[in-house]
Each structure stands twice: as structure tokens, then as C-alpha cells.
Coordinates of C-alpha atoms and ligand atoms in Angstrom, one line a residue:
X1 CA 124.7 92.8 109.9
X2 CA 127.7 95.5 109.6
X3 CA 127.7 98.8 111.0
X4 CA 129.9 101.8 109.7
X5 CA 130.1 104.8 109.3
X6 CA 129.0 107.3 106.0
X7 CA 132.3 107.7 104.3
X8 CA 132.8 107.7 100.7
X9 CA 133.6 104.4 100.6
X10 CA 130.7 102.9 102.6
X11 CA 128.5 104.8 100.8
X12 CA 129.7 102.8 97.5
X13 CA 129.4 99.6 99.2
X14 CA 125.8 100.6 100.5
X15 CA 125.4 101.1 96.9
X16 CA 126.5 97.9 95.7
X17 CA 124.2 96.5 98.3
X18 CA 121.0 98.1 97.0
X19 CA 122.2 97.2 93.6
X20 CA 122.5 93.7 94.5
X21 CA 118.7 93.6 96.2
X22 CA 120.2 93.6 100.0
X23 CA 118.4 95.9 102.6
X24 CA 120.6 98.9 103.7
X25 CA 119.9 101.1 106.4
X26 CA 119.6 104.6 105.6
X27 CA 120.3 108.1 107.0
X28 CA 117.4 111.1 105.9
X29 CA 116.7 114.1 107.8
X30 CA 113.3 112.8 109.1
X31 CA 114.0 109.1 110.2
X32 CA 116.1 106.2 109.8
X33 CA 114.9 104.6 106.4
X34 CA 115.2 100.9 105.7
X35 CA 116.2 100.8 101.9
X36 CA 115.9 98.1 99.2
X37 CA 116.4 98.3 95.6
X38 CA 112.3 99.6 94.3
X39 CA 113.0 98.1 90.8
X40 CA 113.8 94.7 92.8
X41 CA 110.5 93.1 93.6
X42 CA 112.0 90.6 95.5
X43 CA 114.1 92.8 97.4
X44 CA 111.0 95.2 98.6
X45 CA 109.4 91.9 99.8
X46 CA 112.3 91.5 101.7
X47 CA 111.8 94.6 103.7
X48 CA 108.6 93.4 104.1
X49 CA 109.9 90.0 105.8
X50 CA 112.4 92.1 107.8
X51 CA 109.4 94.6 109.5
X52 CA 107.3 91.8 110.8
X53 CA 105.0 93.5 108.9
X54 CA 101.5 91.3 108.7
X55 CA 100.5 93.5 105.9
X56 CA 101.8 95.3 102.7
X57 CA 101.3 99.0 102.9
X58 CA 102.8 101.1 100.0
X59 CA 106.1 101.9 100.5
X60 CA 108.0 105.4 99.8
X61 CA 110.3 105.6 97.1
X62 CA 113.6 108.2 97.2
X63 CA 115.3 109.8 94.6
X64 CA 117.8 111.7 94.1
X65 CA 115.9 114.7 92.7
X66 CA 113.1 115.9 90.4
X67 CA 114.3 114.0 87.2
X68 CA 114.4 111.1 88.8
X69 CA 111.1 111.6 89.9
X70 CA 109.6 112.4 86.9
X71 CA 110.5 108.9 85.4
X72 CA 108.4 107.0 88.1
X73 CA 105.3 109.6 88.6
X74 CA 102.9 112.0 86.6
X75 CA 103.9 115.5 88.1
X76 CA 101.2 117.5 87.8
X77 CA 101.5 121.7 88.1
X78 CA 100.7 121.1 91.6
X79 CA 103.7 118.6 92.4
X80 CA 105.6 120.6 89.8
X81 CA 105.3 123.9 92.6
X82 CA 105.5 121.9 95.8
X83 CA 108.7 120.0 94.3
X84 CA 110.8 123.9 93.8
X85 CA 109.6 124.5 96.9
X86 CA 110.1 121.6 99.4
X87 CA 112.3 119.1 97.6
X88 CA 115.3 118.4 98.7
X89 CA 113.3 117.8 102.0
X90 CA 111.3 116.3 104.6
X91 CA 107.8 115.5 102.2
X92 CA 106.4 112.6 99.8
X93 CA 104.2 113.4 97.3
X94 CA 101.4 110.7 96.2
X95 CA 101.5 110.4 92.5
X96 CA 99.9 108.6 89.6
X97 CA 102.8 106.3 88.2
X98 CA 103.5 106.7 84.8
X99 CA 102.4 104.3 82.1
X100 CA 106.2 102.8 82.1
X101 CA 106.8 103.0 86.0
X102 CA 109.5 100.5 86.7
X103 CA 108.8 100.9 90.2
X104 CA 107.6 97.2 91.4
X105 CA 104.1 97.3 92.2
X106 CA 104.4 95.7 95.6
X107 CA 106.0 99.4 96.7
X108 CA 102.0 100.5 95.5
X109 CA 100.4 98.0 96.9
X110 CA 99.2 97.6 94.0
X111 CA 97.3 101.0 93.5
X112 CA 97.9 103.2 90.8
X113 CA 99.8 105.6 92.8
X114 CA 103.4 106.1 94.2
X115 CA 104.7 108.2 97.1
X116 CA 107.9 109.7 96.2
X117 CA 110.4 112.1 97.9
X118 CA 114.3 113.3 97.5
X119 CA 115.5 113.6 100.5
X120 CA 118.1 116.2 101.5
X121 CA 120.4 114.4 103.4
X122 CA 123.7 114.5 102.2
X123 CA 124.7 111.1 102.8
X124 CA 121.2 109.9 101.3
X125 CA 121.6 112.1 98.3
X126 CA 125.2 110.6 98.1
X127 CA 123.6 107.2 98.1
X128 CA 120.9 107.1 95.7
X129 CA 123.5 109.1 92.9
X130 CA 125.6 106.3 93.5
X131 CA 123.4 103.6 93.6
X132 CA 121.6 105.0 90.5
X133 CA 118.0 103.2 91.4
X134 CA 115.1 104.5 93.4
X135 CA 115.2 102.8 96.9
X136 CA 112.3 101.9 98.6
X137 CA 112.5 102.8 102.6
X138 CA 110.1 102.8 105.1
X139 CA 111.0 103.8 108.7
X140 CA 113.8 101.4 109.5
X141 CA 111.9 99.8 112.5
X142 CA 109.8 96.5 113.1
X143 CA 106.2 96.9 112.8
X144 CA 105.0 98.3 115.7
X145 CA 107.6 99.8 117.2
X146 CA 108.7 103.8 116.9
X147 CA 110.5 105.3 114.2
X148 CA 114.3 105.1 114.9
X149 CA 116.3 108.1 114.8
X150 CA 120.0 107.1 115.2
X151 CA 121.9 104.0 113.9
X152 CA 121.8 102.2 117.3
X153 CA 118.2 102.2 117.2
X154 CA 118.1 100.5 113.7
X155 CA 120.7 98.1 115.7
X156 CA 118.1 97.5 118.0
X157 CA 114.7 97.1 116.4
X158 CA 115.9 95.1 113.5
X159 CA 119.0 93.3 114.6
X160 CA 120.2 91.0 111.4
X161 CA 117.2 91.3 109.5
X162 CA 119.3 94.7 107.7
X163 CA 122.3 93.4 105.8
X164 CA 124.2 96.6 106.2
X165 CA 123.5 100.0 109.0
X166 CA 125.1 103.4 107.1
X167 CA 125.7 105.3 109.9
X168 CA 125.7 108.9 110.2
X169 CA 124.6 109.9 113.4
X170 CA 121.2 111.5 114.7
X171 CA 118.3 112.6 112.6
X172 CA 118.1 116.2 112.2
X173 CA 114.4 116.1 112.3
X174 CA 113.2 112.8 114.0
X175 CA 109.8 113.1 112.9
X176 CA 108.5 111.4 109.4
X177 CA 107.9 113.2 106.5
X178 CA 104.9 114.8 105.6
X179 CA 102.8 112.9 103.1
X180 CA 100.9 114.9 100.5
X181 CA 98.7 113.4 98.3
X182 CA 98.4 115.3 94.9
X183 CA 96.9 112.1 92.9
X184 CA 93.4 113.6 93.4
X185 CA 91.3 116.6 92.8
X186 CA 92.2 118.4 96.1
X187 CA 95.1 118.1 97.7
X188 CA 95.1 115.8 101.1
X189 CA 98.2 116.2 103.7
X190 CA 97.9 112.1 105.0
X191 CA 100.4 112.2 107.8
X192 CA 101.7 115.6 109.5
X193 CA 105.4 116.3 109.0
X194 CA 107.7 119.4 109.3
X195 CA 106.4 120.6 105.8
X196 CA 102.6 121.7 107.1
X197 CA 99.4 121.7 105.4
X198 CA 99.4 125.6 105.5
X199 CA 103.3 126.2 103.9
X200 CA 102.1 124.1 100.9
X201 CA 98.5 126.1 100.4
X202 CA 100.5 129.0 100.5
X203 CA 102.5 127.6 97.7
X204 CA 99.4 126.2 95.5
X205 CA 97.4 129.3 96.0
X206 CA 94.6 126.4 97.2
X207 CA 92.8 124.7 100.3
X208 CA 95.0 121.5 101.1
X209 CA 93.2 119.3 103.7
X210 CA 94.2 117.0 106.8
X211 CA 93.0 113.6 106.5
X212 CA 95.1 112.0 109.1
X213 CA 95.6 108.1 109.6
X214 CA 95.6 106.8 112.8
X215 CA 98.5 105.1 112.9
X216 CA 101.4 103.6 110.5
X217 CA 98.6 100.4 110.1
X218 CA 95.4 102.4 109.7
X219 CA 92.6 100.9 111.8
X220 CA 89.9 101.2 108.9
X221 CA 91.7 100.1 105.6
X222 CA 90.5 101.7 102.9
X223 CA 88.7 104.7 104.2
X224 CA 92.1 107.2 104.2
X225 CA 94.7 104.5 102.7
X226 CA 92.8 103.3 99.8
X227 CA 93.9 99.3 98.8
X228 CA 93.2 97.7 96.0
X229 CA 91.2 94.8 95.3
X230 CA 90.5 93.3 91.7
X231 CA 86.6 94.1 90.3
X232 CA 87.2 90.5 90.1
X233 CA 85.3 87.7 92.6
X234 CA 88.6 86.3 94.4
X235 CA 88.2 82.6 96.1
X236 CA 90.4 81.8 98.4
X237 CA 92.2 78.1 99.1
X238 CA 91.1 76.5 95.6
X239 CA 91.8 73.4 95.1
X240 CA 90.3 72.7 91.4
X241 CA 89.2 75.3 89.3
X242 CA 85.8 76.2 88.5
X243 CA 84.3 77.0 85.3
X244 CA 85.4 80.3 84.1
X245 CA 88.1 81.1 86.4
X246 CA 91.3 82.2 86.3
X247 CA 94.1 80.4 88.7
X248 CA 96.2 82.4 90.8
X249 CA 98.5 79.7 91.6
X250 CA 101.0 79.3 94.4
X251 CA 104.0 75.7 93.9
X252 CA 103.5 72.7 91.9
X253 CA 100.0 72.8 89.8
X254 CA 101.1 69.1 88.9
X255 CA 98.0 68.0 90.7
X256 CA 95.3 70.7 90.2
X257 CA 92.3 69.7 87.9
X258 CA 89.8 71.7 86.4
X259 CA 86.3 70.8 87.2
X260 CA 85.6 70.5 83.5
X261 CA 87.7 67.9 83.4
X262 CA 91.6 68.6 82.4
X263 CA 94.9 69.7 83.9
X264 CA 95.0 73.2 85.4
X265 CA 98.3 73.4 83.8
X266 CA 96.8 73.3 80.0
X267 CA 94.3 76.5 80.8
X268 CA 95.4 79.4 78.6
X269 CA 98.3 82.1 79.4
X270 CA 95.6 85.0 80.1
X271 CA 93.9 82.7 83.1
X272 CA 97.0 81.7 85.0
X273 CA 99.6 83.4 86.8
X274 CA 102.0 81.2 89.2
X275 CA 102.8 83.2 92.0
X276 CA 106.3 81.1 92.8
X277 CA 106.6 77.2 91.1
X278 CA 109.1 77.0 94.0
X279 CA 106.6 77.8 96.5
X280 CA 108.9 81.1 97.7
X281 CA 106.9 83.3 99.6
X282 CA 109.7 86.2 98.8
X283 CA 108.8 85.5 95.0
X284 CA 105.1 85.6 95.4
X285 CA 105.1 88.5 97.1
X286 CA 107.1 90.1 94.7
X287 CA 104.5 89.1 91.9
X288 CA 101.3 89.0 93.7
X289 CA 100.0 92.6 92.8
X290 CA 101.3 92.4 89.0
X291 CA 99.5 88.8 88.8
X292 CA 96.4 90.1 90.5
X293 CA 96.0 92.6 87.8
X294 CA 97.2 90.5 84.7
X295 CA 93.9 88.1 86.2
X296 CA 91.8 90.7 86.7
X297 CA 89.6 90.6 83.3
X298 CA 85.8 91.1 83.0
X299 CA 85.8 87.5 81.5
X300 CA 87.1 85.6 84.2
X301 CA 83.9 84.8 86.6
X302 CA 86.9 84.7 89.5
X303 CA 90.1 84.5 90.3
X304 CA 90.6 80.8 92.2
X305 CA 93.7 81.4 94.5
X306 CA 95.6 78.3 96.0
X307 CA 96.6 77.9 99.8
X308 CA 99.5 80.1 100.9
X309 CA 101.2 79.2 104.0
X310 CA 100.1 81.7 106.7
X311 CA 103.8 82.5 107.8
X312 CA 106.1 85.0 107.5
X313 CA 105.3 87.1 104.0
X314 CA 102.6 84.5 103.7
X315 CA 101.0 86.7 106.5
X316 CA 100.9 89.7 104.3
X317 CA 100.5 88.2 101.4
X318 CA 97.1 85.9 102.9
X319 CA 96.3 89.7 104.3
X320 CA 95.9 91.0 101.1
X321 CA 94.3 88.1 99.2
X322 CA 91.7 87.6 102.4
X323 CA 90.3 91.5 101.8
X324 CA 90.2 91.0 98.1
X325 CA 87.7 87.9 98.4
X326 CA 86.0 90.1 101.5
X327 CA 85.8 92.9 98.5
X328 CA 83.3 91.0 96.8
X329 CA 81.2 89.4 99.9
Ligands
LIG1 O1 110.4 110.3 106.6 C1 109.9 109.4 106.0 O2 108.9 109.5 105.2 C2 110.6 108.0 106.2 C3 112.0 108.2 105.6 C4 112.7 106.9 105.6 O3 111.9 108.6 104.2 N1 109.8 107.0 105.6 C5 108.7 106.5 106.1 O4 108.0 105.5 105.4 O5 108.2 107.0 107.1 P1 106.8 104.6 106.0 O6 106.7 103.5 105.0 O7 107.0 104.3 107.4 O8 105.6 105.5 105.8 C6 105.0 105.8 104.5 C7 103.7 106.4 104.6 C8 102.6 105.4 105.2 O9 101.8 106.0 106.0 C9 102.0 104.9 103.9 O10 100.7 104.5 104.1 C10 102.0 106.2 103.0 O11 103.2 106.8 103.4 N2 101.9 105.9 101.6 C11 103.0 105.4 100.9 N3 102.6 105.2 99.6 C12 101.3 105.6 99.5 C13 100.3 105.6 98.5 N4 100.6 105.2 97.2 N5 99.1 106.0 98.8 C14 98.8 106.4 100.1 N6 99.6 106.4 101.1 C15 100.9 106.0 100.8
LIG2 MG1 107.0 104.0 109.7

């Protein structure tokens, strides 16, 4: 891991890094973010791996500014008001991704949504013109732990897990941003930030409401943070396939038979999806969202999913795939 300080030249190596799918550090006004390239499936599993995170919650992606923006999300007249108003600045905004979102879906979780913001940070701003993708960074902190506000506590909380620490001091703020979500009917303020839940109904001339999560792992999934699970029967630890299922594979298939009779390998492209043939857990996390939906077809009786080691990502990624059978139960 290398620490240095914001300069122009650090900031174009940082650049290179997110380009190249390392994990960089951050500086923003709220926290410390912990940034990977969000076009880069395999680098947002990365960040995943580096967390100790045991499960994947969406992710925030930064831009540099409104345009940017407007290629990943929908922006309603809403977002459209709160953007003038707040952005550059210390709020997300939760927004349906556009048709041609070239966000990975792992950064969703898989839901049809994406939380966005352009931080005003001058460094950060600096960053993301250079690097010229929109960086995925959650609080730069393992699981668990408390948001960092200054390089040294990045140092300390993640150690080597971050390839590079861009340095620049103290957070202004030291709080997270305040998360809006403007993807439904009434507007919902889902964690408290500087930016509150008043300033923006002033702006949108409407009621916004609090609906708070508990903590950065909500308690309840799916009653504030909403996950998704296919409409799909998912069954877990296959090891043939049943009639009328799809196979969500995970390594070699060289050995998995249908019941029918036949090699699991000859079933047509629309009812399998190969999470990694290498068996890399980076890779299937990277996919497993996108091949959960490609599966998830009213003419598939189930998706049959083969054992995933329960370590590291496998932790997250058996998370995921565990709730989407218990969907179902
Ligand atoms: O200030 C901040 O927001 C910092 C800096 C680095 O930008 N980032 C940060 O990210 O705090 P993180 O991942 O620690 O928190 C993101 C929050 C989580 O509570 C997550 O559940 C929520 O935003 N979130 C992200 N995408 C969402 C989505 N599509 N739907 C609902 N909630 C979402
Ligand atoms: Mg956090």
C-alpha cells in the first residue's frame, strides 16, 4: 500500500489506478471513500473482499458532476432540483439506472436502482475528471468499524487491502452523506447527513420522509434497504440438474448431469450462466447479479446453483444466494 499526498501528479497516478481496476483511497468532504473503477465488475468485488464485508450492499457511485450523472441514472424533475441545489456536495441520490447503465450491477446489488453523488472535494473532483469513470466508494473502512475521516485511519482499518491512500488531510465534514431516495413516489431521506430532510422539502415544494436504517448492515434486510431476489425458485448446492431448471454454475461443469439424462454442459445458452470456469470468487461476484437476472425467466421451474466455497467473497456471495432460495420458502 503507498501513501502520498494529493498533488497533481498523485492524483494522475490514483487515476491510472482506478483505470487499471486497483482500489484507491479517496478524499470527499463527508468521509474517506474506498474507490474502485464502477464499470469494473471485478474491481467493485474487490472492495468487497477488502471490507470484510459478509454481504453485498449497493455501493455509491461518484461523478464528477450532473452529466456524468445523467449517463448512469433517470433524473427525474425532483433529482433535476435537488442536483442545482446540493450537488457538488455531501448527498446521494437513489436513482432508476438507465436502460444502458454501464454501471456493473454488483454496485446495485442487483436492484434497479443506483445511488449517485458528485462530491465537492477538490481533490475528488480532480480525480474522477482525470480518471474519466464513475468510481464506486463506500466508506474506506472494514465492515464494522467507523467511518474514517483522515488518511491514517484508512492506514489503520484497511492496512494492504487498499493498493494506493490519496492523502489530503482531514474531512471537512466527517459525517456520511445524506442518502435520498427519489426512485419512488415520495421522496425517502435513508441515512441523515449534513443535507437534511427539511433543506430538500424546501427545495421540492413536498413532504420528504425519514426512513432511517439502523446501521451500515440493516438488521431487517429488505424492509428499508430493499434486495433483490429472482421471482424465480433458487436451490442451493445442486449437484445435477432437475427438469426444467436453469444452472447457475460455479468451476468445472465437466461432471454435472442432468437428471434427464445428458451433460449439463449441452443445456441451451438461455439456462446456463457460469459464474467463474476458474472457480474465482472475484469473478463470480462480479457476474452473480447480471447471471441471476439473465436466469431469471418465467420458464425456468428454478435456478439450480452449485456449491460456492463459504470464504472470503464466497461469504457474500452464499449471503445473497441463501436469501434468494429463503425468498421462495
Ligand atoms: O459520504 C458518503 O456517502 C461516503 C463517501 C465515500 O462518498 N460513502 C459512503 O458509502 O458512506 P457507504 O457504502 O458506506 O454507504 C452507502 C449507503 C448505504 O447505507 C447503502 O445501503 C445505501 O447508501 N445505498 C447505496 N445504494 C443504494 C440503493 N440503490 N438503494 C438503497 N440504498 C442504497
Ligand atoms: Mg460506510
Amino acid at each position: 500500500m503507498r501513501m502520498v499526498s494529493a498533488s497533481e501528479d498523485s492524483i494522475k497516478q490514483a487515476a491510472a489506478y482506478l483505470k487499471d481496476g486497483k482500489l484507491v483511497a479517496i478524499p470527499t468532504e463527508t468521509v474517506y471513500g474506498l474507490g474502485a473503477n464502477a464499470l469494473d465488475g471485478e474491481a467493485v468485488a474487490r472492495i468487497f473482499a477488502a471490507k470484510g464485508r459478509p454481504q453485498f450492499n449497493p455501493l455509491i457511485v461518484h461523478v464528477p458532476d450532473v452529466a456524468a450523472a445523467e449517463k448512469l441514472v433517470v433524473l427525474n424533475d425532483h433529482a433535476k432540483a435537488v442536483a442545482s441545489q446540493f450537488w457538488p456536495g455531501p448527498l446521494t441520490m437513489i436513482l432508476p439506472r438507465r436502460e444502458d447503465c454501464p454501471v456493473s450491477e454488483l454496485c446495485s446489488a442487483g436492484l434497479p436502482t443506483l445511488a449517485v453523488r458528485v462530491p465537492a472535494h477538490k481533490v475528488a473532483q480532480t480525480l474522477l475528471k482525470e480518471a474519466g469513470v464513475p468510481v464506486a466508494a463506500p466508506s474506506a473502512n472494514r465492515s464494522g468499524h467507523i467511518s474514517p475521516t483522515t488518511p491514517q485511519h484508512v492506514h489503520d482499518s484497511l492496512g494492504d487491502n487498499v493498493d494506493m491512500i490519496l492523502a489530503a488531510g482531514a474531512c471537512q465534514n466527517g459525517l456520511e452523506s445524506t442518502v435520498l431516495d427519489l426512485s419512488g413516489y415520495v421522496p425517502v431521506v435513508l441515512r441523515a447527513g449534513h443535507v437534511s430532510a427539511e433543506e430538500i422539502s424546501d427545495v421540492l415544494g413536498v413532504d420528504v420522509a425519514y426512513e432511517l436504517e439502523a446501521s451500515e448492515t440493516p438488521k431487517s434486510p429488505g424492509q428499508l434497504l430493499r434486495h433483490y431476489a429472482p421471482r424465480v425458485p433458487v436451490r442451493l448446492n445442486a449437484v445435477e440438474v432437475l427438469d426444467g431448471e436453469a444452472l447457475l454454475a460455479f468451476g468445472s461443469i465437466k461432471f454435472m448431469g442432468r437428471k434427464s439424462g445428458g451433460a449439463a454442459s449441452d443445456m441451451p445458452e438461455t439456462a446456463l450462466r457460469n459464474l467463474s470456469e476458474s472457480a474465482d470468487l472475484h469473478e463470480a461476484a462480479a457476474n452473480l447479479f447480471r447471471m441471476m437476472h439473465d436466469l431469471d425467466r418465467p420458464e425456468h421451474k428454478a435456478i439450480a446453483v452449485m456449491n460456492i466455497p463459504d470464504q472470503g467473497l464466497g461469504i457474500a456471495i452464499n449471503d445473497r444466494l441463501k436469501r434468494a432460495a429463503a425468498a421462495h420458502k
